[in-house]
Coordinates of C-alpha atoms in Angstrom, one line a residue:
X1 CA -15.3 -30.1 6.7
X2 CA -15.3 -32.8 9.5
X3 CA -15.3 -36.4 8.3
X4 CA -18.7 -38.2 8.5
X5 CA -19.3 -40.7 11.2
X6 CA -21.7 -43.6 11.5
X7 CA -24.5 -43.8 14.0
X8 CA -23.8 -46.2 16.9
X9 CA -26.7 -48.5 17.4
X10 CA -27.6 -49.5 20.9
X11 CA -28.8 -53.1 20.6
X12 CA -30.4 -53.0 24.1
X13 CA -32.3 -49.9 23.1
X14 CA -33.4 -51.6 19.7
X15 CA -34.6 -54.5 21.7
X16 CA -36.6 -52.6 24.2
X17 CA -38.0 -50.6 21.2
X18 CA -39.2 -53.8 19.7
X19 CA -40.7 -55.2 22.9
X20 CA -42.3 -51.8 24.0
X21 CA -43.5 -50.3 21.0
X22 CA -43.4 -52.8 18.0
X23 CA -44.9 -55.9 19.5
X24 CA -48.0 -56.2 21.4
X25 CA -46.6 -58.8 23.7
X26 CA -43.2 -60.5 24.5
X27 CA -44.7 -63.7 23.6
X28 CA -44.5 -62.9 19.8
X29 CA -40.8 -63.8 20.1
X30 CA -41.9 -67.3 19.5
X31 CA -43.7 -66.2 16.4
X32 CA -40.7 -64.4 15.0
X33 CA -38.5 -67.5 15.6
X34 CA -40.9 -70.0 14.1
X35 CA -41.2 -67.6 11.2
X36 CA -37.6 -67.6 10.6
X37 CA -37.4 -71.4 10.7
X38 CA -40.3 -71.6 8.3
X39 CA -38.9 -69.1 5.8
X40 CA -35.6 -71.1 6.0
X41 CA -37.2 -74.1 4.9
X42 CA -39.3 -72.4 2.1
X43 CA -35.9 -71.3 0.8
X44 CA -34.6 -74.7 0.7
X45 CA -37.8 -76.0 -1.3
X46 CA -36.9 -73.4 -3.8
X47 CA -33.8 -75.3 -4.4
X48 CA -35.0 -78.7 -3.7
X49 CA -38.4 -79.2 -5.0
X50 CA -40.8 -81.2 -3.1
X51 CA -38.6 -80.9 0.1
X52 CA -40.7 -81.4 3.3
X53 CA -39.1 -79.6 6.2
X54 CA -39.7 -79.7 10.0
X55 CA -39.4 -77.1 12.7
X56 CA -38.8 -78.6 16.3
X57 CA -39.3 -76.7 19.3
X58 CA -37.7 -77.7 22.8
X59 CA -39.1 -75.6 25.7
X60 CA -36.5 -74.5 28.4
X61 CA -38.2 -76.6 31.0
X62 CA -37.9 -79.7 28.9
X63 CA -34.1 -79.6 27.9
X64 CA -31.1 -78.3 29.8
X65 CA -32.8 -74.8 30.5
X66 CA -32.3 -73.5 27.0
X67 CA -35.2 -72.8 24.6
X68 CA -34.2 -74.4 21.3
X69 CA -36.0 -74.1 17.8
X70 CA -34.5 -76.2 15.0
X71 CA -35.3 -76.4 11.5
X72 CA -33.8 -78.2 8.4
X73 CA -34.1 -75.2 6.1
X74 CA -31.3 -73.8 3.9
X75 CA -28.9 -72.9 6.5
X76 CA -26.2 -70.1 6.7
X77 CA -22.6 -69.9 6.0
X78 CA -20.2 -68.0 8.5
X79 CA -20.2 -65.0 6.2
X80 CA -24.0 -65.0 5.7
X81 CA -24.3 -65.2 9.6
X82 CA -22.1 -62.2 9.9
X83 CA -23.9 -60.3 7.5
X84 CA -27.4 -61.2 8.1
X85 CA -27.5 -61.8 11.8
X86 CA -25.3 -59.1 12.9
X87 CA -26.6 -56.3 10.7
X88 CA -29.9 -54.5 11.9
X89 CA -31.8 -52.3 9.5
X90 CA -29.7 -52.5 6.2
X91 CA -31.1 -54.3 3.1
X92 CA -31.4 -53.7 -0.5
X93 CA -35.1 -53.7 -0.2
X94 CA -36.2 -52.1 3.0
X95 CA -35.1 -51.0 6.5
X96 CA -35.9 -52.4 10.0
X97 CA -39.6 -51.0 9.8
X98 CA -40.7 -51.6 6.5
X99 CA -40.9 -55.5 6.6
X100 CA -42.3 -57.5 3.9
X101 CA -40.4 -60.8 4.5
X102 CA -38.9 -61.3 0.9
X103 CA -35.3 -61.7 1.7
X104 CA -32.9 -63.3 4.1
X105 CA -32.4 -60.2 6.4
X106 CA -36.1 -60.0 7.2
X107 CA -36.1 -64.1 7.5
X108 CA -33.2 -63.9 10.1
X109 CA -31.9 -60.5 11.3
X110 CA -35.0 -58.6 12.5
X111 CA -36.9 -61.8 13.8
X112 CA -33.7 -63.0 15.5
X113 CA -33.7 -59.8 17.5
X114 CA -37.1 -60.7 19.2
X115 CA -35.2 -63.4 21.1
X116 CA -33.2 -61.0 23.1
X117 CA -36.6 -60.1 24.7
X118 CA -36.5 -63.2 26.8
X119 CA -32.7 -63.8 27.0
X120 CA -29.3 -61.9 27.1
X121 CA -27.6 -64.3 24.7
X122 CA -28.5 -66.0 21.5
X123 CA -26.6 -68.9 20.0
X124 CA -27.3 -69.9 16.2
X125 CA -25.6 -73.1 15.0
X126 CA -26.1 -73.5 11.3
X127 CA -24.8 -75.6 8.2
X128 CA -25.6 -74.2 4.6
X129 CA -27.1 -76.4 2.1
X130 CA -24.5 -75.4 -0.1
X131 CA -21.7 -77.3 1.5
X132 CA -19.8 -74.6 3.4
X133 CA -18.4 -75.7 6.8
X134 CA -21.1 -75.1 9.6
X135 CA -20.8 -72.1 11.9
X136 CA -21.6 -70.8 15.4
X137 CA -23.0 -67.4 15.9
X138 CA -23.4 -65.9 19.3
X139 CA -24.8 -62.5 19.9
X140 CA -25.2 -60.7 23.4
X141 CA -27.7 -57.9 24.4
X142 CA -24.7 -55.6 24.9
X143 CA -24.4 -55.4 21.1
X144 CA -21.4 -57.7 20.7
X145 CA -21.2 -61.0 18.8
X146 CA -18.7 -63.6 17.6
X147 CA -19.0 -66.0 14.7
X148 CA -16.7 -68.8 13.8
X149 CA -16.5 -71.9 11.6
X150 CA -16.8 -75.2 13.3
X151 CA -14.7 -78.3 12.6
X152 CA -14.1 -81.7 14.0
X153 CA -16.7 -83.4 16.2
X154 CA -18.6 -80.0 16.6
X155 CA -19.0 -79.6 13.0
X156 CA -20.0 -83.3 12.3
X157 CA -23.0 -82.8 14.9
X158 CA -24.4 -79.9 13.0
X159 CA -27.1 -81.0 10.1
X160 CA -28.1 -78.9 7.3
X161 CA -30.4 -76.1 8.8
X162 CA -30.2 -73.8 11.9
X163 CA -30.7 -74.3 15.6
X164 CA -31.5 -71.2 17.7
X165 CA -30.9 -71.6 21.3
X166 CA -31.7 -69.0 24.2
X167 CA -31.4 -69.3 27.8
X168 CA -34.2 -67.2 29.3
X169 CA -33.6 -64.7 32.2
X170 CA -35.4 -65.4 35.3
X171 CA -38.1 -62.7 34.6
X172 CA -39.0 -64.4 31.3
X173 CA -38.6 -68.2 32.2
X174 CA -42.4 -68.6 32.0
X175 CA -42.5 -67.4 28.5
X176 CA -40.1 -70.2 27.4
X177 CA -41.7 -72.9 29.5
X178 CA -43.8 -75.6 28.0
X179 CA -47.5 -74.4 28.8
X180 CA -46.6 -70.8 27.3
X181 CA -44.7 -72.4 24.3
X182 CA -47.5 -74.8 23.4
X183 CA -50.2 -72.1 23.9
X184 CA -48.3 -69.7 21.7
X185 CA -47.1 -72.1 19.1
X186 CA -50.6 -73.4 18.7
X187 CA -52.1 -69.8 18.4
X188 CA -49.6 -68.5 15.9
X189 CA -48.3 -71.4 13.9
X190 CA -50.7 -74.5 14.0
X191 CA -51.7 -73.7 10.3
X192 CA -48.2 -73.7 8.9
X193 CA -47.8 -76.0 6.0
X194 CA -44.3 -77.0 7.5
X195 CA -44.4 -79.8 10.2
X196 CA -44.1 -78.1 13.7
X197 CA -43.2 -80.4 16.6
X198 CA -42.9 -79.7 20.3
X199 CA -40.7 -81.7 22.6
X200 CA -42.6 -82.9 25.7
X201 CA -41.1 -84.0 29.1
X202 CA -41.5 -87.9 28.2
X203 CA -38.9 -87.4 25.4
X204 CA -41.3 -87.7 22.6
X205 CA -42.6 -85.2 20.1
X206 CA -46.0 -83.8 19.7
X207 CA -47.5 -82.3 16.5
X208 CA -48.8 -78.8 16.6
X209 CA -50.1 -78.7 12.9
X210 CA -53.9 -78.8 12.2
X211 CA -55.7 -78.3 9.0
X212 CA -57.6 -74.9 9.2
X213 CA -61.3 -75.5 9.1
X214 CA -61.9 -72.3 7.2
X215 CA -60.0 -73.9 4.1
X216 CA -62.0 -77.2 4.4
X217 CA -65.2 -78.6 2.9
X218 CA -68.6 -77.0 3.7
X219 CA -69.0 -78.8 6.9
X220 CA -65.6 -78.1 8.1
X221 CA -66.2 -74.4 7.4
X222 CA -69.4 -74.2 9.1
X223 CA -67.9 -76.0 12.2
X224 CA -65.0 -73.6 12.3
X225 CA -67.5 -70.7 12.1
X226 CA -69.5 -71.9 15.0
X227 CA -66.5 -72.2 17.1
X228 CA -65.1 -68.8 16.1
X229 CA -68.5 -66.9 16.7
X230 CA -69.8 -69.0 19.6
X231 CA -73.1 -69.5 17.6
X232 CA -74.1 -70.8 14.2
X233 CA -73.6 -68.3 11.4
X234 CA -76.2 -67.5 9.0
X235 CA -73.7 -68.5 6.1
X236 CA -70.4 -69.5 5.5
X237 CA -69.2 -67.8 2.1
X238 CA -65.9 -69.1 0.6
X239 CA -63.6 -66.4 -0.3
X240 CA -60.9 -66.7 -3.2
X241 CA -58.8 -63.7 -4.3
X242 CA -56.5 -65.1 -6.7
X243 CA -54.5 -61.9 -7.3
X244 CA -53.0 -62.1 -3.7
X245 CA -53.2 -65.8 -3.1
X246 CA -56.0 -65.3 -0.4
X247 CA -58.3 -68.0 0.5
X248 CA -60.6 -68.5 3.3
X249 CA -64.4 -68.1 4.7
X250 CA -66.6 -65.1 5.4
X251 CA -69.2 -65.8 8.1
X252 CA -72.6 -63.9 8.2
X253 CA -73.1 -63.1 11.9
X254 CA -76.2 -64.6 13.4
X255 CA -76.9 -61.4 15.3
X256 CA -75.9 -57.6 14.7
X257 CA -72.4 -56.7 16.2
X258 CA -72.5 -54.7 19.2
X259 CA -72.0 -50.8 18.5
X260 CA -68.3 -49.9 18.4
X261 CA -67.1 -53.5 18.1
X262 CA -65.4 -55.4 15.2
X263 CA -66.2 -58.9 14.2
X264 CA -63.4 -61.4 14.2
X265 CA -61.1 -61.0 11.2
X266 CA -58.4 -63.8 11.5
X267 CA -55.7 -63.4 9.0
X268 CA -52.6 -65.7 8.4
X269 CA -50.0 -65.1 5.9
X270 CA -48.4 -68.3 4.7
X271 CA -50.2 -70.1 7.7
X272 CA -48.7 -67.9 10.3
X273 CA -51.4 -65.8 12.4
X274 CA -51.1 -62.0 11.7
X275 CA -54.1 -61.2 14.3
X276 CA -57.6 -62.2 15.1
X277 CA -59.2 -58.8 14.4
X278 CA -57.2 -57.3 11.5
X279 CA -58.5 -54.4 10.1
X280 CA -58.8 -53.2 6.3
X281 CA -59.9 -56.5 4.9
X282 CA -63.6 -56.0 4.9
X283 CA -65.5 -53.2 2.9
X284 CA -67.0 -50.6 5.2
X285 CA -70.5 -51.9 4.6
X286 CA -69.7 -55.4 5.3
X287 CA -69.8 -55.3 9.1
X288 CA -72.3 -58.2 9.1
X289 CA -69.5 -60.6 8.3
X290 CA -66.5 -62.3 10.2
X291 CA -63.4 -63.3 8.3
X292 CA -60.9 -66.4 8.6
X293 CA -58.5 -66.1 5.8
X294 CA -54.8 -67.2 4.7
X295 CA -52.9 -65.3 2.2
X296 CA -49.5 -65.5 0.4
X297 CA -49.8 -62.0 -1.3
X298 CA -50.5 -59.4 1.5
X299 CA -47.8 -57.8 3.2
X300 CA -47.5 -57.3 7.2
X301 CA -46.5 -54.3 9.0
X302 CA -43.1 -54.2 11.0
X303 CA -44.9 -56.0 14.0
X304 CA -46.5 -58.6 11.8
X305 CA -49.7 -57.9 13.8
X306 CA -51.4 -55.8 10.9
X307 CA -51.3 -55.4 7.2
X308 CA -49.8 -52.9 5.1
X309 CA -52.4 -50.7 3.5
X310 CA -51.3 -51.1 0.0
X311 CA -52.5 -52.1 -3.5
X312 CA -52.5 -55.8 -2.4
X313 CA -54.9 -55.2 0.4
X314 CA -57.2 -52.8 -1.8
X315 CA -57.5 -55.8 -4.2
X316 CA -58.1 -58.2 -1.5
X317 CA -60.8 -56.1 0.0
X318 CA -62.4 -55.5 -3.3
X319 CA -62.4 -59.3 -4.0
X320 CA -64.0 -60.0 -0.7
X321 CA -66.6 -57.4 -1.3
X322 CA -67.2 -59.0 -4.8
X323 CA -67.9 -62.3 -3.0
X324 CA -70.3 -61.0 -0.4
X325 CA -72.4 -59.2 -3.1
X326 CA -72.4 -62.3 -5.2
X327 CA -73.8 -64.4 -2.3
X328 CA -76.4 -61.9 -1.7
X329 CA -77.4 -61.9 -5.3
X330 CA -77.5 -65.7 -5.5
X331 CA -79.4 -66.0 -2.2
X332 CA -82.0 -63.5 -3.4
X333 CA -82.5 -65.8 -6.5
X334 CA -82.2 -69.2 -4.9
X335 CA -83.4 -68.8 -1.2
X336 CA -85.5 -65.5 -0.7
X337 CA -86.6 -66.7 2.8
X338 CA -83.0 -66.9 3.9
X339 CA -82.4 -63.3 2.4
X340 CA -85.4 -62.1 4.3
X341 CA -83.8 -63.4 7.6
X342 CA -80.5 -61.9 6.6
X343 CA -82.3 -58.6 6.1
X344 CA -84.1 -58.7 9.3
X345 CA -80.9 -59.2 11.3
X346 CA -78.5 -56.9 9.2
X347 CA -80.9 -54.3 7.9
X348 CA -78.5 -51.5 8.4
X349 CA -75.6 -53.1 6.6
X350 CA -77.9 -53.9 3.7
X351 CA -79.2 -50.3 3.7
X352 CA -75.7 -49.1 3.4
X353 CA -75.0 -51.4 0.6
X354 CA -78.0 -50.8 -1.5
X355 CA -77.2 -47.0 -1.4
X356 CA -73.8 -47.8 -2.5
X357 CA -74.6 -50.5 -5.2
X358 CA -77.2 -49.6 -7.5
X359 CA -77.0 -53.0 -9.2
X360 CA -77.8 -54.6 -6.1
X361 CA -80.4 -52.2 -4.7
X362 CA -83.2 -53.7 -6.7
X363 CA -82.5 -57.1 -5.0
X364 CA -82.1 -55.7 -1.5
X365 CA -84.7 -53.0 -1.1
X366 CA -87.7 -55.5 -1.2
X367 CA -86.1 -57.5 1.5
X368 CA -85.7 -54.7 4.0
X369 CA -87.9 -54.2 6.9
X370 CA -89.2 -50.7 7.7
X371 CA -90.9 -49.4 10.8
X372 CA -94.4 -48.0 10.1
X373 CA -97.4 -46.5 11.9
X374 CA -99.1 -50.0 11.4
X375 CA -95.9 -52.0 12.9
X376 CA -93.0 -53.3 10.9
X377 CA -93.5 -54.2 7.3
X378 CA -91.4 -55.6 4.7
X379 CA -90.5 -52.9 2.0
X380 CA -91.3 -55.5 -0.8
X381 CA -94.9 -55.8 0.3
X382 CA -95.4 -52.0 0.4
X383 CA -93.9 -51.7 -3.1
X384 CA -96.2 -54.5 -4.3
X385 CA -99.4 -52.5 -3.4
X386 CA -98.6 -49.7 -5.9
X387 CA -99.5 -47.1 -3.5
X388 CA -97.2 -44.1 -3.0
X389 CA -95.1 -44.6 0.0
X390 CA -95.5 -41.7 2.6
X391 CA -92.8 -41.2 5.2
X392 CA -91.5 -38.9 8.0
X393 CA -87.7 -37.7 7.6
X394 CA -87.3 -37.8 11.5
X395 CA -88.4 -39.9 14.5
X396 CA -89.7 -37.0 16.2
X397 CA -92.1 -36.3 13.2
X398 CA -93.3 -39.7 12.9
X399 CA -94.1 -39.8 16.7
X400 CA -96.4 -36.9 15.9
X401 CA -97.8 -38.4 12.7
X402 CA -98.6 -42.0 13.9
X403 CA -101.5 -41.3 16.2
X404 CA -103.0 -38.9 13.6
X405 CA -103.0 -40.6 10.3
X406 CA -105.1 -43.5 9.4
X407 CA -103.0 -44.3 6.4
X408 CA -99.7 -46.1 6.8
X409 CA -96.7 -43.9 7.2
X410 CA -93.2 -45.2 7.2
X411 CA -90.7 -44.0 10.0
X412 CA -87.8 -42.9 7.8
X413 CA -85.9 -41.3 10.8
X414 CA -83.3 -43.9 11.4
X415 CA -79.8 -44.3 9.7
X416 CA -80.1 -44.4 5.9
X417 CA -83.8 -44.6 5.8
X418 CA -84.8 -41.3 4.3
X419 CA -82.0 -41.9 1.6
X420 CA -83.7 -45.3 1.0
X421 CA -86.9 -43.6 0.3
X422 CA -85.5 -41.4 -2.1
X423 CA -83.6 -44.3 -3.8
X424 CA -86.9 -46.3 -4.1
X425 CA -88.4 -43.1 -5.9
X426 CA -85.3 -42.6 -8.2
X427 CA -85.3 -46.2 -9.2
X428 CA -89.0 -46.0 -10.2
X429 CA -90.0 -48.8 -7.7
X430 CA -92.7 -46.4 -6.0
X431 CA -93.5 -42.8 -5.7
X432 CA -92.4 -41.5 -2.2
X433 CA -93.4 -38.4 -0.6
X434 CA -92.5 -36.8 2.9
X435 CA -95.4 -36.3 5.3
X436 CA -96.2 -32.8 6.5
X437 CA -97.7 -33.2 10.1
X438 CA -99.4 -29.7 9.8
X439 CA -101.1 -30.9 6.7
X440 CA -102.2 -34.3 8.4
X441 CA -103.7 -32.1 11.0
X442 CA -105.4 -29.7 8.6
X443 CA -107.0 -32.9 6.7
X444 CA -108.5 -34.2 10.0
X445 CA -112.3 -34.0 10.3
X446 CA -113.8 -31.0 11.9
X447 CA -116.5 -31.0 14.5
X448 CA -120.1 -31.6 13.4
X449 CA -121.9 -28.5 12.1
X450 CA -124.1 -28.1 15.1
X451 CA -120.9 -28.1 17.5
X452 CA -118.8 -25.8 15.1
X453 CA -119.4 -22.6 16.8
X454 CA -118.5 -24.1 20.5
X455 CA -115.4 -25.7 18.9
X456 CA -114.2 -22.4 17.4
X457 CA -114.9 -20.6 20.7
X458 CA -112.9 -23.2 22.6
X459 CA -109.9 -22.8 20.2
X460 CA -109.9 -19.1 20.6
X461 CA -110.0 -19.3 24.4
X462 CA -107.5 -22.0 24.6
X463 CA -105.2 -20.0 22.2
X464 CA -105.5 -16.8 24.6
X465 CA -104.2 -19.0 27.4
X466 CA -101.0 -20.0 25.3
X467 CA -100.2 -16.6 24.3
X468 CA -96.6 -17.0 25.9
X469 CA -95.9 -20.0 23.6
X470 CA -94.6 -18.4 20.7
X471 CA -95.6 -20.1 17.4
X472 CA -98.4 -22.2 19.0
X473 CA -101.9 -22.3 17.7
X474 CA -104.8 -24.2 18.8
X475 CA -107.1 -26.2 16.6
X476 CA -110.0 -28.4 17.4
X477 CA -110.6 -31.5 15.2
X478 CA -112.0 -35.1 15.4
X479 CA -109.0 -37.5 15.6
X480 CA -109.1 -41.1 14.9
X481 CA -109.1 -43.4 18.1
X482 CA -110.0 -40.7 20.5
X483 CA -107.4 -41.8 22.9
X484 CA -106.0 -38.7 24.0
X485 CA -107.7 -35.3 24.6
X486 CA -104.9 -33.4 22.9
X487 CA -102.0 -33.9 20.4
X488 CA -99.1 -31.5 20.2
X489 CA -97.5 -31.4 16.8
X490 CA -94.5 -29.0 15.3
X491 CA -93.5 -28.7 11.9
X492 CA -89.7 -29.3 11.1
X493 CA -88.7 -25.8 11.5
X494 CA -90.2 -25.8 15.0
X495 CA -88.4 -28.9 15.9
X496 CA -85.2 -27.6 14.8
X497 CA -85.8 -24.3 16.7
X498 CA -86.6 -26.2 19.8
X499 CA -83.3 -28.3 19.6
X500 CA -81.4 -25.0 19.3
X501 CA -83.4 -23.5 22.2
X502 CA -82.5 -26.6 24.5
X503 CA -78.8 -26.5 23.2
X504 CA -78.6 -22.8 23.9
X505 CA -79.8 -23.4 27.7
X506 CA -77.4 -26.2 28.1
X507 CA -74.4 -24.7 26.5
X508 CA -72.0 -21.7 27.1
X509 CA -72.0 -18.3 25.9
X510 CA -69.9 -19.0 22.8
X511 CA -72.2 -21.8 21.8
X512 CA -75.3 -19.6 22.3
X513 CA -73.6 -17.2 19.7
X514 CA -73.2 -20.0 17.2
X515 CA -76.9 -21.0 17.7
X516 CA -77.9 -17.2 17.4
X517 CA -76.0 -17.1 14.1
X518 CA -78.0 -20.0 12.9
X519 CA -81.3 -18.6 13.8
X520 CA -80.3 -15.4 12.0
X521 CA -79.1 -17.4 9.1
X522 CA -82.5 -19.1 8.7
X523 CA -84.5 -16.0 9.0
X524 CA -82.1 -14.2 6.3
X525 CA -82.7 -17.4 4.0
X526 CA -86.4 -16.9 4.2
X527 CA -87.0 -20.1 6.0
X528 CA -90.6 -21.0 6.9
X529 CA -91.9 -19.4 10.3
X530 CA -91.7 -22.2 12.8
X531 CA -95.4 -23.6 13.5
X532 CA -96.7 -25.7 16.2
X533 CA -100.4 -26.7 17.1
X534 CA -102.1 -28.0 20.0
X535 CA -104.9 -30.1 18.5
X536 CA -108.0 -30.7 20.8
X537 CA -109.9 -33.8 20.1
X538 CA -113.6 -33.1 19.9
X539 CA -114.5 -36.8 20.2
X540 CA -113.1 -36.6 23.7
X541 CA -115.7 -36.1 26.3
X542 CA -113.3 -33.8 28.4
X543 CA -112.8 -31.5 25.6
X544 CA -116.4 -31.2 25.0
X545 CA -116.8 -30.4 28.7
X546 CA -114.1 -27.6 28.5
X547 CA -116.1 -25.9 25.7
X548 CA -119.1 -25.6 28.3
X549 CA -116.7 -24.2 31.0
X550 CA -117.3 -20.6 31.9
X551 CA -114.4 -20.2 34.3
X552 CA -111.4 -18.9 32.2
X553 CA -109.0 -19.6 35.2
X554 CA -110.1 -23.1 35.3
X555 CA -109.9 -23.3 31.4
X556 CA -106.4 -22.1 31.3
X557 CA -105.3 -24.7 33.9
X558 CA -106.9 -27.6 32.0
X559 CA -105.5 -26.2 28.7
X560 CA -102.0 -25.9 29.8
X561 CA -102.2 -29.3 31.6
X562 CA -103.5 -30.9 28.3
X563 CA -100.4 -29.3 26.5
X564 CA -97.9 -30.9 29.0
X565 CA -99.5 -34.3 28.7
X566 CA -99.6 -34.0 25.0
X567 CA -95.9 -33.1 25.1
X568 CA -95.2 -36.2 27.2
X569 CA -97.3 -38.4 25.0
X570 CA -95.6 -37.2 21.9
X571 CA -92.2 -37.7 23.4
X572 CA -91.6 -33.9 23.0
X573 CA -88.9 -32.4 25.3
X574 CA -90.4 -30.9 28.4
X575 CA -89.1 -27.5 29.7
X576 CA -88.9 -26.3 33.2
X577 CA -92.2 -24.4 33.1
X578 CA -94.0 -27.4 31.7
X579 CA -93.0 -29.5 34.6
X580 CA -94.0 -26.6 37.1
X581 CA -97.4 -26.5 35.6
X582 CA -97.7 -30.2 35.8
X583 CA -96.6 -30.1 39.5
X584 CA -99.2 -27.3 40.2
X585 CA -102.1 -29.3 38.5
X586 CA -101.4 -32.4 40.6
X587 CA -101.2 -30.4 43.7
X588 CA -104.6 -28.8 43.1
X589 CA -106.1 -32.2 42.3
X590 CA -104.8 -33.6 45.5
X591 CA -106.0 -30.7 47.4
X592 CA -109.5 -30.8 45.9
X593 CA -109.6 -34.5 46.7
X594 CA -108.8 -34.2 50.4
X595 CA -110.8 -31.1 50.8
X596 CA -108.1 -28.4 51.6
X597 CA -109.1 -24.8 51.4
X598 CA -107.2 -22.2 49.5
X599 CA -107.6 -24.0 46.0
X600 CA -111.0 -22.4 45.0
X601 CA -109.7 -21.7 41.4
X602 CA -110.9 -25.0 40.3
X603 CA -114.6 -26.3 41.1
X604 CA -115.3 -29.8 40.2
X605 CA -119.0 -28.7 39.5
X606 CA -117.6 -26.8 36.5
X607 CA -117.1 -30.0 34.8
X608 CA -120.4 -31.6 35.7

């Protein structure tokens, strides 16, 4: 058997992988080097309790062309530098791409590799707190390195801690210059507890640190939220999840987020920014909130630009959800007016929450606003009336019912609303019942007794003109309002059949076969026969005139035109034949108006 051989690691290839696949931008090299320095300082504080360390950054254009990052942390011996800076991917705890930074390889090795994204040589001068001689480690992008102990004057000039120096390549010079360094350091590391200083051309030092407003008092939290959102938040809710050392603020958005976009979710780990839209922190229903957090117990992915989806993240997400629920509960008790504003802005999120949290449902449901045939109404007011809540399961059905029903009907055709109606019934808050549009038509008042025979005759003649409309019948009733001469209504089975018919016309042969199978399944399961009805309003003068009309051809044209206008008024889909009949009717009207011959089918005197 051949002797096993070791893989040869191409350092240039690894660095290219980091820059192209692991990190979102080469600018993160600075974050990695600052994180190394901060971790070294924190390691020293474990030995010297109360130690206050400093990270000092000198941009390449301020010094002698070298970018320098110096810390007064725990430092390295020459042996540690050889093991930790020159070994990629070996650790007792994890490999290169499993990176909770809990040991010194994570602190130095991988983070230091990012420096090769801007330069071909990296120097590290370091003196260990333990008292060993200082050392100089030099790594090169070709995969070679040297390490040696320093002595004499060179050694005396090295304080406890580490100094990383990189001479940037020409193509990366801008990334190591003052403007870029200051922007990146401020973005990534301004909230670090360690002092962070930046050298300026005058020879002085500028502090980058700032206290995060999202961890301040109530005023500071609100001001930070206003800056984060670009608008005043509806609320700033303190967040504390002790189990993962997570603190911060959740901000209630003043407007619903645009579809498909995520609200800001800033997450810092020990003061270092992970990202501004980190996923996984908020429960699914809490899309009304933005976050600004700092944590010591969450774990970053290898890129440090997202969070590992582990137990720590789950516990944190549940803790944030608990804080948001408690705020809603307390607001309902202490400030009902604010809850109503909240519900008006974020009704969709609260519907989802009410359905997933029975304990909060009793608090949330009365605050919801629902669309009805009498305009928008607060659900709490409807519940207080003690009357049953009548609703339509779809928007199409609501459009049919609204002009026909004198009683209030809720439009439950939007997301979660039908489920909300069922929840109201299940909780015993009110009795709810879906509305049958055909039943509503049947309940409308019939024409007066003296007109009954004329109305029935009109219905028979109108139905005869629509014999090609499968499942469509004609009825004559007295409708409230009298605004339109006719209303077209369909039951839910007919609406589904119409949807399938349109999809069949627009799809391919395979899709048509699928829809045919659905039709056959409904017939086999004994589904109700689809029903549609053209309801003529006897209170409308034009309808009564049609009843006196003797010319069947003119009647047919008028009835079919009323059908098309009823389809349009009710927002029903209009098919090709409907559009053609509308065009023909308009053409005849124009012809009659200008006295053209050849349009003798319709005579104005028939409507006198």
